């Protein structure tokens, strides 16, 4: 027969059970803390051992950003630098750019984009032989759920007989200058931004103002003087950099050639890109296919400075893009061998060199304030670089990558072709081989 124990016995049993439970909890906490410390030690050791690469020996993209090329008189070696990717943007509060709009109207690769200096307008040039102007006020405000808005360009310019590789607004925004595969530099009037995209359908509108001829090969890039709207610089595959005045009856003002020991025009280095130096508008700087960079005096045509790379085979490290800093005597170049270099325009030295992308660096754009710059590559990515600690001294820190965005789809081993900042920094635009223009905010 089962007898119910007295209340005192029940109380003692309940108390003993609670004590056992407390002891078990304490033992569990002690064992978990010891295991977590062990795991932390093992994970830290494994992370430190994996900092030099992944298990299969391949370098990851975030590790690729931490590599830079240091100049050494005896050899060139890869070593650690400050180019570290911060996932999701800078934790210190730097702006994080997000794709908000996509513009689709071109039928082939888009090679150049440029913003109007004062108005909300965008210019795009393509290998489909056309260039277009877009009114950004027609873009509807994007939301987090819908990040693209389909709009039409307000006008499509036609006239080039080949791919259009470069297009720029004049400093006053009244004119557009273009150049491309047909060896001509063309000057156009800017279409009104309030133009109805369908009002001129089937009608011929004469926005063309002038055609400048003289180059003997493809024109890869053009640059406009920031203070003289009629001065246009062009870089051509014929080996020359030329200055044009679009208002003169004889427009060719001067021609600049890279200093060479060979007298044959075929042996001259080919310029691929150029820009008027922002801190000294009396000089223009050009990048070449043989990885050299030269700065010229605009008035005399004399080469004032040269950056030569003897360690780079011709054709493998050509300069694809060059931009200059708005307040510091610095230039940044993107090269075919995946490197981004910072050049000191005062001393003529390379002050920083780093591996910037997994493929060729094909595009650069400088922040109007000089605080950061964008780079784009044929690895289909855009990267944002912080310049707050960059200086012209050799001991200064290099650019730091604070954001990476995968953007344009590759085609024929090419992806991002161009990037541009809007002057008031509301937008950043990129375009590429997938015929798409993307806007970031």
Coordinates of N, CA, C and O in Angstrom, one line a residue, residues 1-165:
X1 N 0.8 -1.2 0.0 CA 0.0 0.0 0.0 C 0.9 1.2 0.0 O 1.9 1.3 0.7
X2 N 0.6 2.2 -0.9 CA 1.4 3.4 -1.1 C 1.0 4.4 0.0 O -0.2 4.7 0.1
X3 N 2.0 4.9 0.8 CA 1.7 5.9 1.8 C 2.2 7.3 1.3 O 3.3 7.4 0.9
X4 N 1.4 8.3 1.5 CA 1.8 9.7 1.2 C 2.8 10.2 2.3 O 2.5 10.1 3.5
X5 N 4.0 10.7 1.9 CA 5.0 11.1 2.9 C 4.5 12.4 3.5 O 3.7 13.1 3.0
X6 N 5.0 12.7 4.7 CA 4.6 13.9 5.4 C 5.1 15.1 4.6 O 6.0 15.1 3.8
X7 N 4.5 16.3 5.0 CA 4.8 17.6 4.3 C 6.3 18.0 4.5 O 6.9 18.5 3.6
X8 N 6.9 17.7 5.7 CA 8.3 18.0 5.9 C 9.2 17.2 4.9 O 10.2 17.8 4.4
X9 N 8.8 16.0 4.7 CA 9.7 15.2 3.8 C 9.6 15.7 2.4 O 10.5 15.8 1.6
X10 N 8.4 16.1 2.0 CA 8.2 16.7 0.6 C 9.0 18.0 0.5 O 9.6 18.2 -0.6
X11 N 9.0 18.8 1.5 CA 9.8 20.0 1.5 C 11.3 19.8 1.3 O 12.0 20.4 0.5
X12 N 11.8 18.7 2.1 CA 13.2 18.4 2.0 C 13.5 17.9 0.6 O 14.6 18.2 0.0
X13 N 12.6 17.0 0.0 CA 12.9 16.5 -1.3 C 12.9 17.6 -2.4 O 13.8 17.6 -3.3
X14 N 12.0 18.5 -2.3 CA 11.9 19.6 -3.2 C 13.2 20.5 -3.2 O 13.7 21.0 -4.2
X15 N 13.7 20.7 -1.9 CA 14.8 21.6 -1.8 C 16.1 20.9 -2.4 O 16.9 21.5 -3.0
X16 N 16.2 19.6 -2.1 CA 17.3 18.9 -2.7 C 17.3 18.8 -4.2 O 18.4 18.9 -4.8
X17 N 16.1 18.7 -4.8 CA 16.0 18.7 -6.2 C 16.5 20.1 -6.8 O 17.2 20.2 -7.8
X18 N 16.1 21.2 -6.1 CA 16.4 22.5 -6.6 C 18.0 22.7 -6.5 O 18.6 23.3 -7.4
X19 N 18.6 22.2 -5.5 CA 20.0 22.3 -5.3 C 20.8 21.6 -6.4 O 21.7 22.0 -7.0
X20 N 20.2 20.4 -6.7 CA 20.9 19.6 -7.8 C 20.8 20.3 -9.2 O 21.7 20.4 -10.0
X21 N 19.6 21.0 -9.4 CA 19.4 21.7 -10.6 C 20.4 22.9 -10.7 O 20.9 23.2 -11.8
X22 N 20.5 23.6 -9.6 CA 21.5 24.7 -9.6 C 22.9 24.3 -9.9 O 23.6 24.9 -10.6
X23 N 23.3 23.2 -9.3 CA 24.6 22.6 -9.5 C 24.9 22.3 -11.0 O 25.9 22.5 -11.6
X24 N 23.8 21.6 -11.6 CA 23.9 21.3 -13.0 C 24.1 22.5 -13.9 O 24.8 22.5 -14.8
X25 N 23.3 23.6 -13.6 CA 23.4 24.8 -14.4 C 24.8 25.4 -14.3 O 25.3 25.9 -15.2
X26 N 25.3 25.4 -13.0 CA 26.7 26.0 -12.9 C 27.7 25.2 -13.7 O 28.6 25.8 -14.3
X27 N 27.6 23.9 -13.6 CA 28.5 23.1 -14.3 C 28.4 23.3 -15.8 O 29.4 23.3 -16.6
X28 N 27.2 23.4 -16.3 CA 26.9 23.7 -17.7 C 27.5 25.0 -18.2 O 28.1 25.1 -19.2
X29 N 27.4 26.1 -17.4 CA 27.9 27.4 -17.7 C 29.4 27.3 -17.7 O 30.0 27.9 -18.6
X30 N 30.0 26.6 -16.8 CA 31.5 26.5 -16.8 C 32.0 25.8 -18.0 O 33.0 26.2 -18.6
X31 N 31.4 24.7 -18.3 CA 31.8 23.9 -19.5 C 31.6 24.7 -20.8 O 32.5 24.7 -21.7
X32 N 30.5 25.5 -20.9 CA 30.3 26.3 -22.1 C 31.2 27.4 -22.3 O 31.7 27.7 -23.4
X33 N 31.6 28.0 -21.1 CA 32.6 29.1 -21.2 C 33.9 28.6 -21.6 O 34.6 29.3 -22.3
X34 N 34.3 27.5 -21.0 CA 35.6 27.0 -21.4 C 35.7 26.5 -22.9 O 36.7 26.8 -23.6
X35 N 34.6 26.0 -23.4 CA 34.5 25.6 -24.8 C 34.5 26.8 -25.7 O 35.1 26.8 -26.7
X36 N 33.8 27.8 -25.2 CA 33.8 29.0 -26.1 C 35.2 29.7 -26.2 O 35.6 30.2 -27.2
X37 N 35.9 29.7 -25.0 CA 37.2 30.3 -25.0 C 38.1 29.4 -25.9 O 39.0 29.9 -26.7
X38 N 38.0 28.1 -25.9 CA 38.7 27.2 -26.7 C 38.4 27.5 -28.2 O 39.3 27.6 -29.0
X39 N 37.1 27.6 -28.5 CA 36.7 27.9 -29.9 C 37.3 29.3 -30.3 O 37.7 29.4 -31.5
X40 N 37.2 30.2 -29.4 CA 37.7 31.6 -29.8 C 39.2 31.5 -30.1 O 39.7 32.1 -31.1
X41 N 39.9 30.7 -29.3 CA 41.4 30.6 -29.5 C 41.6 30.0 -30.9 O 42.5 30.4 -31.7
X42 N 40.9 28.9 -31.1 CA 41.1 28.2 -32.4 C 40.7 29.0 -33.6 O 41.3 29.0 -34.6
X43 N 39.6 29.7 -33.4 CA 39.1 30.5 -34.5 C 40.1 31.7 -34.8 O 40.3 32.0 -36.0
X44 N 40.6 32.3 -33.7 CA 41.6 33.4 -34.0 C 42.8 32.9 -34.6 O 43.4 33.5 -35.5
X45 N 43.3 31.7 -34.2 CA 44.5 31.1 -34.8 C 44.2 30.8 -36.2 O 45.1 31.0 -37.1
X46 N 43.0 30.2 -36.5 CA 42.7 29.9 -37.9 C 42.6 31.1 -38.8 O 43.0 31.1 -39.9
X47 N 42.0 32.2 -38.2 CA 41.8 33.4 -39.0 C 43.2 34.0 -39.3 O 43.4 34.5 -40.4
X48 N 44.1 34.0 -38.2 CA 45.4 34.5 -38.5 C 46.2 33.7 -39.5 O 46.9 34.2 -40.3
X49 N 46.0 32.4 -39.5 CA 46.7 31.6 -40.4 C 46.1 31.7 -41.8 O 46.8 31.5 -42.8
X50 N 44.8 32.1 -41.9 CA 44.2 32.2 -43.2 C 44.3 33.6 -43.8 O 43.8 33.9 -44.8
X51 N 44.9 34.5 -43.0 CA 45.0 35.9 -43.5 C 45.9 36.0 -44.8 O 45.8 36.9 -45.6
X52 N 46.7 35.0 -45.0 CA 47.5 35.1 -46.2 C 46.9 34.5 -47.4 O 47.4 34.5 -48.5
X53 N 45.7 33.9 -47.3 CA 45.0 33.3 -48.5 C 44.0 32.3 -48.0 O 44.0 31.9 -46.8
X54 N 43.2 31.8 -48.9 CA 42.2 30.7 -48.6 C 42.9 29.4 -48.6 O 44.1 29.2 -49.0
X55 N 42.2 28.3 -48.2 CA 42.8 27.0 -48.1 C 43.2 26.5 -49.5 O 44.2 25.7 -49.5
X56 N 42.5 26.8 -50.5 CA 42.9 26.3 -51.8 C 44.0 27.2 -52.5 O 44.3 26.9 -53.6
X57 N 44.5 28.2 -51.8 CA 45.6 28.9 -52.3 C 45.2 30.1 -53.2 O 46.1 30.9 -53.6
X58 N 43.9 30.3 -53.4 CA 43.5 31.4 -54.2 C 43.2 32.7 -53.3 O 42.8 32.6 -52.2
X59 N 43.5 33.8 -53.9 CA 43.3 35.1 -53.2 C 41.9 35.6 -53.4 O 41.4 35.7 -54.5
X60 N 41.2 35.9 -52.3 CA 39.9 36.3 -52.3 C 39.9 37.8 -52.6 O 40.9 38.5 -52.5
X61 N 38.7 38.4 -53.0 CA 38.6 39.8 -53.4 C 38.9 40.7 -52.3 O 39.6 41.7 -52.5
X62 N 38.4 40.4 -51.0 CA 38.7 41.3 -49.9 C 40.2 41.2 -49.6 O 40.8 42.2 -49.1
X63 N 40.9 40.1 -49.8 CA 42.3 40.0 -49.6 C 43.1 40.7 -50.7 O 44.1 41.2 -50.5
X64 N 42.5 40.7 -51.9 CA 43.1 41.3 -53.0 C 43.2 42.8 -52.7 O 44.2 43.5 -53.2
X65 N 42.3 43.4 -52.0 CA 42.3 44.8 -51.7 C 43.4 45.2 -50.8 O 43.8 46.4 -50.7
X66 N 43.9 44.3 -50.0 CA 45.0 44.6 -49.0 C 46.4 44.4 -49.6 O 47.3 44.4 -48.9
X67 N 46.5 44.3 -50.9 CA 47.8 44.1 -51.5 C 48.1 45.4 -52.3 O 47.3 46.0 -52.9
X68 N 49.4 45.7 -52.2 CA 49.9 46.9 -52.9 C 51.3 46.7 -53.4 O 52.0 45.9 -52.9
X69 N 51.6 47.4 -54.4 CA 53.0 47.3 -55.0 C 53.9 48.4 -54.5 O 53.6 49.5 -54.7
X70 N 54.9 48.0 -53.7 CA 55.8 49.0 -53.2 C 57.0 49.2 -54.1 O 57.5 48.2 -54.7
X71 N 57.4 50.4 -54.3 CA 58.5 50.7 -55.1 C 59.8 50.3 -54.4 O 60.1 50.7 -53.2
X72 N 60.7 49.6 -55.0 CA 62.0 49.2 -54.5 C 63.0 49.2 -55.6 O 62.7 48.8 -56.7
X73 N 64.2 49.7 -55.3 CA 65.2 49.9 -56.3 C 65.7 48.5 -56.8 O 66.1 48.4 -58.0
X74 N 65.6 47.5 -56.0 CA 66.1 46.2 -56.4 C 65.1 45.3 -57.0 O 65.3 44.6 -57.9
X75 N 63.9 45.4 -56.4 CA 62.8 44.5 -56.9 C 61.5 45.1 -56.5 O 61.4 46.0 -55.7
X76 N 60.4 44.6 -57.2 CA 59.0 45.0 -56.9 C 58.4 43.9 -56.2 O 58.4 42.8 -56.7
X77 N 57.8 44.2 -55.0 CA 57.2 43.1 -54.3 C 55.8 43.5 -53.8 O 55.5 44.7 -53.6
X78 N 55.0 42.5 -53.6 CA 53.6 42.7 -53.1 C 53.7 42.7 -51.5 O 54.2 41.8 -51.0
X79 N 53.1 43.7 -50.9 CA 53.1 43.7 -49.4 C 51.7 44.3 -49.0 O 50.9 44.8 -49.7
X80 N 51.5 44.3 -47.7 CA 50.3 44.7 -47.1 C 50.2 46.2 -47.1 O 51.2 46.9 -47.0
X81 N 49.0 46.7 -47.3 CA 48.7 48.2 -47.3 C 47.4 48.4 -46.6 O 46.8 47.6 -46.0
X82 N 47.0 49.7 -46.6 CA 45.8 50.1 -45.9 C 44.5 49.9 -46.8 O 43.5 50.4 -46.4
X83 N 44.6 49.4 -47.9 CA 43.5 49.2 -48.8 C 42.7 48.0 -48.3 O 42.8 46.9 -48.8
X84 N 41.8 48.2 -47.4 CA 41.0 47.2 -46.7 C 39.6 47.4 -47.1 O 39.0 48.5 -46.9
X85 N 38.9 46.4 -47.5 CA 37.4 46.5 -47.8 C 36.6 46.5 -46.5 O 36.8 45.6 -45.7
X86 N 35.8 47.5 -46.4 CA 34.9 47.5 -45.2 C 33.5 47.2 -45.7 O 32.9 47.9 -46.5
X87 N 33.0 46.0 -45.4 CA 31.8 45.5 -46.0 C 30.6 46.4 -45.5 O 30.5 46.8 -44.3
X88 N 29.8 46.8 -46.5 CA 28.6 47.5 -46.2 C 28.8 49.0 -45.9 O 28.0 49.7 -45.5
X89 N 30.1 49.5 -46.3 CA 30.3 50.9 -46.1 C 31.2 51.1 -44.9 O 31.5 50.3 -44.1
X90 N 31.6 52.4 -44.7 CA 32.5 52.8 -43.6 C 31.8 52.9 -42.3 O 30.8 53.6 -42.3
X91 N 32.2 52.1 -41.3 CA 31.4 52.2 -40.0 C 31.5 53.5 -39.4 O 30.7 53.8 -38.5
X92 N 32.4 54.4 -39.8 CA 32.5 55.7 -39.2 C 31.5 56.7 -39.7 O 31.4 57.8 -39.3
X93 N 30.7 56.2 -40.7 CA 29.5 57.1 -41.1 C 29.7 57.6 -42.5 O 28.9 58.5 -42.9
X94 N 30.6 57.1 -43.3 CA 30.7 57.5 -44.7 C 29.5 57.1 -45.5 O 28.8 56.2 -45.1
X95 N 29.2 57.9 -46.5 CA 28.1 57.6 -47.4 C 28.1 56.3 -48.0 O 29.2 55.9 -48.6
X96 N 27.0 55.5 -48.0 CA 27.0 54.2 -48.7 C 26.1 54.4 -49.9 O 24.9 54.8 -49.9
X97 N 26.7 54.1 -51.1 CA 26.0 54.3 -52.4 C 25.2 53.1 -52.7 O 25.7 52.0 -52.6
X98 N 24.0 53.3 -53.2 CA 23.1 52.2 -53.6 C 22.5 52.5 -55.0 O 22.2 53.7 -55.3
X99 N 22.4 51.5 -55.8 CA 21.8 51.6 -57.2 C 20.4 52.0 -57.1 O 19.6 51.2 -56.4
X100 N 19.9 53.1 -57.7 CA 18.6 53.5 -57.6 C 17.8 53.5 -58.9 O 16.6 53.3 -59.0
X101 N 18.5 53.7 -60.0 CA 17.9 53.8 -61.3 C 18.7 53.1 -62.4 O 20.0 53.1 -62.3
X102 N 18.1 52.6 -63.4 CA 18.8 52.0 -64.6 C 18.2 52.6 -65.8 O 16.9 52.7 -66.0
X103 N 19.0 53.1 -66.7 CA 18.6 53.7 -68.0 C 19.0 52.8 -69.1 O 20.2 52.5 -69.2
X104 N 18.0 52.5 -69.9 CA 18.3 51.6 -71.0 C 17.7 52.2 -72.3 O 16.5 52.3 -72.4
X105 N 18.5 52.4 -73.2 CA 18.1 52.9 -74.6 C 19.1 52.6 -75.6 O 18.8 52.6 -76.8
X106 N 20.4 52.4 -75.2 CA 21.5 52.2 -76.2 C 21.4 50.7 -76.6 O 20.9 49.8 -75.9
X107 N 21.9 50.5 -77.8 CA 21.9 49.1 -78.4 C 23.3 48.4 -78.4 O 23.4 47.3 -78.9
X108 N 24.3 49.1 -77.8 CA 25.6 48.5 -77.7 C 26.3 49.1 -76.5 O 25.7 49.9 -75.7
X109 N 27.5 48.8 -76.3 CA 28.2 49.2 -75.0 C 28.2 50.7 -74.9 O 28.4 51.4 -75.9
X110 N 28.0 51.2 -73.7 CA 28.1 52.6 -73.4 C 29.5 52.9 -72.9 O 30.0 52.4 -71.9
X111 N 30.2 53.8 -73.6 CA 31.6 54.0 -73.4 C 31.9 55.3 -72.5 O 32.9 55.4 -72.0
X112 N 30.9 56.1 -72.4 CA 31.1 57.4 -71.6 C 29.8 57.9 -71.1 O 28.8 57.9 -71.7
X113 N 29.9 58.5 -69.9 CA 28.8 59.2 -69.3 C 29.4 60.5 -68.7 O 30.5 60.5 -68.2
X114 N 28.6 61.6 -68.7 CA 29.0 62.8 -68.2 C 27.8 63.6 -67.7 O 26.7 63.6 -68.4
X115 N 27.9 64.3 -66.6 CA 26.8 65.1 -66.1 C 26.9 66.6 -66.5 O 28.0 67.1 -66.7
X116 N 25.8 67.2 -66.7 CA 25.7 68.6 -67.0 C 26.3 69.4 -65.8 O 26.1 69.0 -64.6
X117 N 27.1 70.5 -66.0 CA 27.7 71.2 -64.9 C 26.8 71.8 -63.9 O 27.1 72.0 -62.7
X118 N 25.6 72.2 -64.4 CA 24.6 72.9 -63.5 C 23.2 72.4 -63.5 O 22.5 72.6 -62.5
X119 N 22.8 71.7 -64.5 CA 21.5 71.2 -64.6 C 21.4 69.7 -64.4 O 22.4 69.0 -64.5
X120 N 20.2 69.2 -64.0 CA 20.0 67.7 -63.8 C 19.9 67.0 -65.1 O 18.9 66.4 -65.5
X121 N 21.0 66.9 -65.8 CA 21.1 66.2 -67.1 C 22.3 65.3 -67.2 O 23.3 65.6 -66.6
X122 N 22.1 64.2 -67.9 CA 23.2 63.2 -68.1 C 23.4 63.0 -69.6 O 22.5 62.9 -70.4
X123 N 24.7 62.8 -69.9 CA 25.1 62.5 -71.3 C 25.6 61.1 -71.4 O 26.4 60.7 -70.5
X124 N 25.3 60.4 -72.4 CA 25.8 59.0 -72.6 C 26.2 58.8 -74.0 O 25.5 59.2 -74.9
X125 N 27.4 58.2 -74.2 CA 27.9 57.9 -75.6 C 28.1 56.4 -75.7 O 28.6 55.7 -74.8
X126 N 27.8 55.9 -76.9 CA 27.8 54.4 -77.1 C 28.5 54.0 -78.4 O 28.7 54.8 -79.3
X127 N 28.8 52.7 -78.4 CA 29.3 52.1 -79.6 C 28.3 51.9 -80.7 O 28.6 51.4 -81.8
X128 N 27.0 52.2 -80.4 CA 25.9 52.2 -81.4 C 25.9 53.4 -82.3 O 24.9 53.6 -83.0
X129 N 27.0 54.2 -82.3 CA 27.2 55.4 -83.1 C 26.3 56.6 -82.6 O 26.3 57.6 -83.4
X130 N 25.7 56.5 -81.5 CA 24.9 57.6 -81.0 C 25.3 58.1 -79.6 O 26.1 57.4 -78.9
X131 N 24.9 59.3 -79.3 CA 24.9 59.7 -77.9 C 23.6 60.3 -77.5 O 22.9 60.9 -78.4
X132 N 23.3 60.2 -76.2 CA 22.0 60.6 -75.8 C 22.1 61.6 -74.6 O 23.0 61.5 -73.8
X133 N 21.0 62.4 -74.4 CA 20.9 63.3 -73.3 C 19.7 62.9 -72.5 O 18.6 62.7 -73.1
X134 N 19.8 62.8 -71.2 CA 18.7 62.4 -70.3 C 18.4 63.5 -69.3 O 19.3 64.2 -68.8
X135 N 17.1 63.7 -69.1 CA 16.7 64.7 -68.1 C 16.4 63.9 -66.8 O 15.5 63.1 -66.7
X136 N 17.2 64.1 -65.8 CA 17.1 63.4 -64.5 C 15.9 63.8 -63.7 O 15.5 63.0 -62.8
X137 N 15.3 64.9 -64.0 CA 14.0 65.2 -63.3 C 12.9 64.3 -63.7 O 11.9 64.3 -63.0
X138 N 13.0 63.6 -64.8 CA 12.0 62.6 -65.2 C 12.1 61.3 -64.4 O 11.2 60.5 -64.5
X139 N 13.1 61.1 -63.6 CA 13.2 59.9 -62.8 C 12.3 60.0 -61.6 O 12.3 61.0 -60.9
X140 N 11.4 59.0 -61.4 CA 10.5 59.0 -60.3 C 11.3 58.6 -59.0 O 12.3 57.9 -59.1
X141 N 11.0 59.2 -57.9 CA 11.7 58.8 -56.7 C 11.6 57.3 -56.5 O 10.6 56.7 -56.5
X142 N 12.8 56.7 -56.3 CA 12.8 55.2 -56.1 C 12.6 54.9 -54.7 O 12.9 55.6 -53.7
X143 N 12.1 53.7 -54.5 CA 11.9 53.1 -53.1 C 12.7 51.9 -52.9 O 13.4 51.4 -53.8
X144 N 12.7 51.4 -51.7 CA 13.6 50.2 -51.4 C 13.1 49.0 -52.2 O 13.8 48.1 -52.4
X145 N 11.8 49.0 -52.5 CA 11.2 47.8 -53.2 C 11.4 47.9 -54.7 O 11.5 46.9 -55.4
X146 N 11.4 49.1 -55.2 CA 11.6 49.3 -56.7 C 12.7 50.3 -56.9 O 12.6 51.5 -56.6
X147 N 13.8 49.8 -57.4 CA 15.1 50.5 -57.5 C 15.4 51.0 -58.9 O 16.4 51.6 -59.2
X148 N 14.5 50.7 -59.9 CA 14.8 51.1 -61.2 C 13.5 51.8 -61.8 O 12.4 51.5 -61.4
X149 N 13.8 52.7 -62.7 CA 12.7 53.5 -63.3 C 13.0 53.6 -64.8 O 14.1 54.1 -65.1
X150 N 12.1 53.2 -65.6 CA 12.3 53.2 -67.1 C 11.9 54.6 -67.6 O 10.8 55.1 -67.4
X151 N 12.9 55.3 -68.2 CA 12.6 56.6 -68.8 C 13.3 56.6 -70.1 O 14.1 55.8 -70.4
X152 N 12.9 57.6 -70.9 CA 13.5 57.7 -72.3 C 14.4 58.9 -72.3 O 14.2 59.9 -71.6
X153 N 15.4 58.9 -73.1 CA 16.3 60.1 -73.3 C 15.5 61.2 -74.0 O 14.6 60.9 -74.8
X154 N 15.7 62.4 -73.7 CA 15.0 63.5 -74.3 C 15.4 63.7 -75.8 O 14.7 64.3 -76.6
X155 N 16.7 63.3 -76.1 CA 17.1 63.5 -77.5 C 18.3 62.5 -77.7 O 19.1 62.3 -76.9
X156 N 18.3 61.9 -78.9 CA 19.3 61.1 -79.4 C 20.1 61.7 -80.6 O 19.5 62.0 -81.6
X157 N 21.4 62.0 -80.4 CA 22.2 62.6 -81.4 C 22.8 61.6 -82.3 O 23.3 60.6 -81.9
X158 N 22.7 61.9 -83.6 CA 23.3 61.0 -84.6 C 24.2 61.9 -85.5 O 23.9 63.0 -85.8
X159 N 25.2 61.3 -86.0 CA 26.1 62.0 -86.9 C 27.5 61.3 -87.0 O 28.1 61.4 -88.1
X160 N 27.9 60.7 -86.0 CA 29.2 60.0 -86.0 C 29.1 58.7 -86.9 O 28.0 58.1 -86.9
X161 N 30.1 58.4 -87.6 CA 30.1 57.2 -88.5 C 30.8 56.1 -87.9 O 31.3 55.1 -88.6
X162 N 30.9 56.0 -86.6 CA 31.5 54.9 -85.9 C 31.1 55.0 -84.4 O 30.3 55.9 -84.0
X163 N 31.7 54.2 -83.6 CA 31.5 54.2 -82.2 C 31.9 55.6 -81.6 O 32.9 56.2 -82.0
X164 N 31.1 56.0 -80.6 CA 31.4 57.3 -79.9 C 32.1 56.9 -78.6 O 31.4 56.3 -77.7
X165 N 33.3 57.2 -78.4 CA 34.1 56.8 -77.2 C 34.1 57.9 -76.1 O 34.4 57.5 -75.0

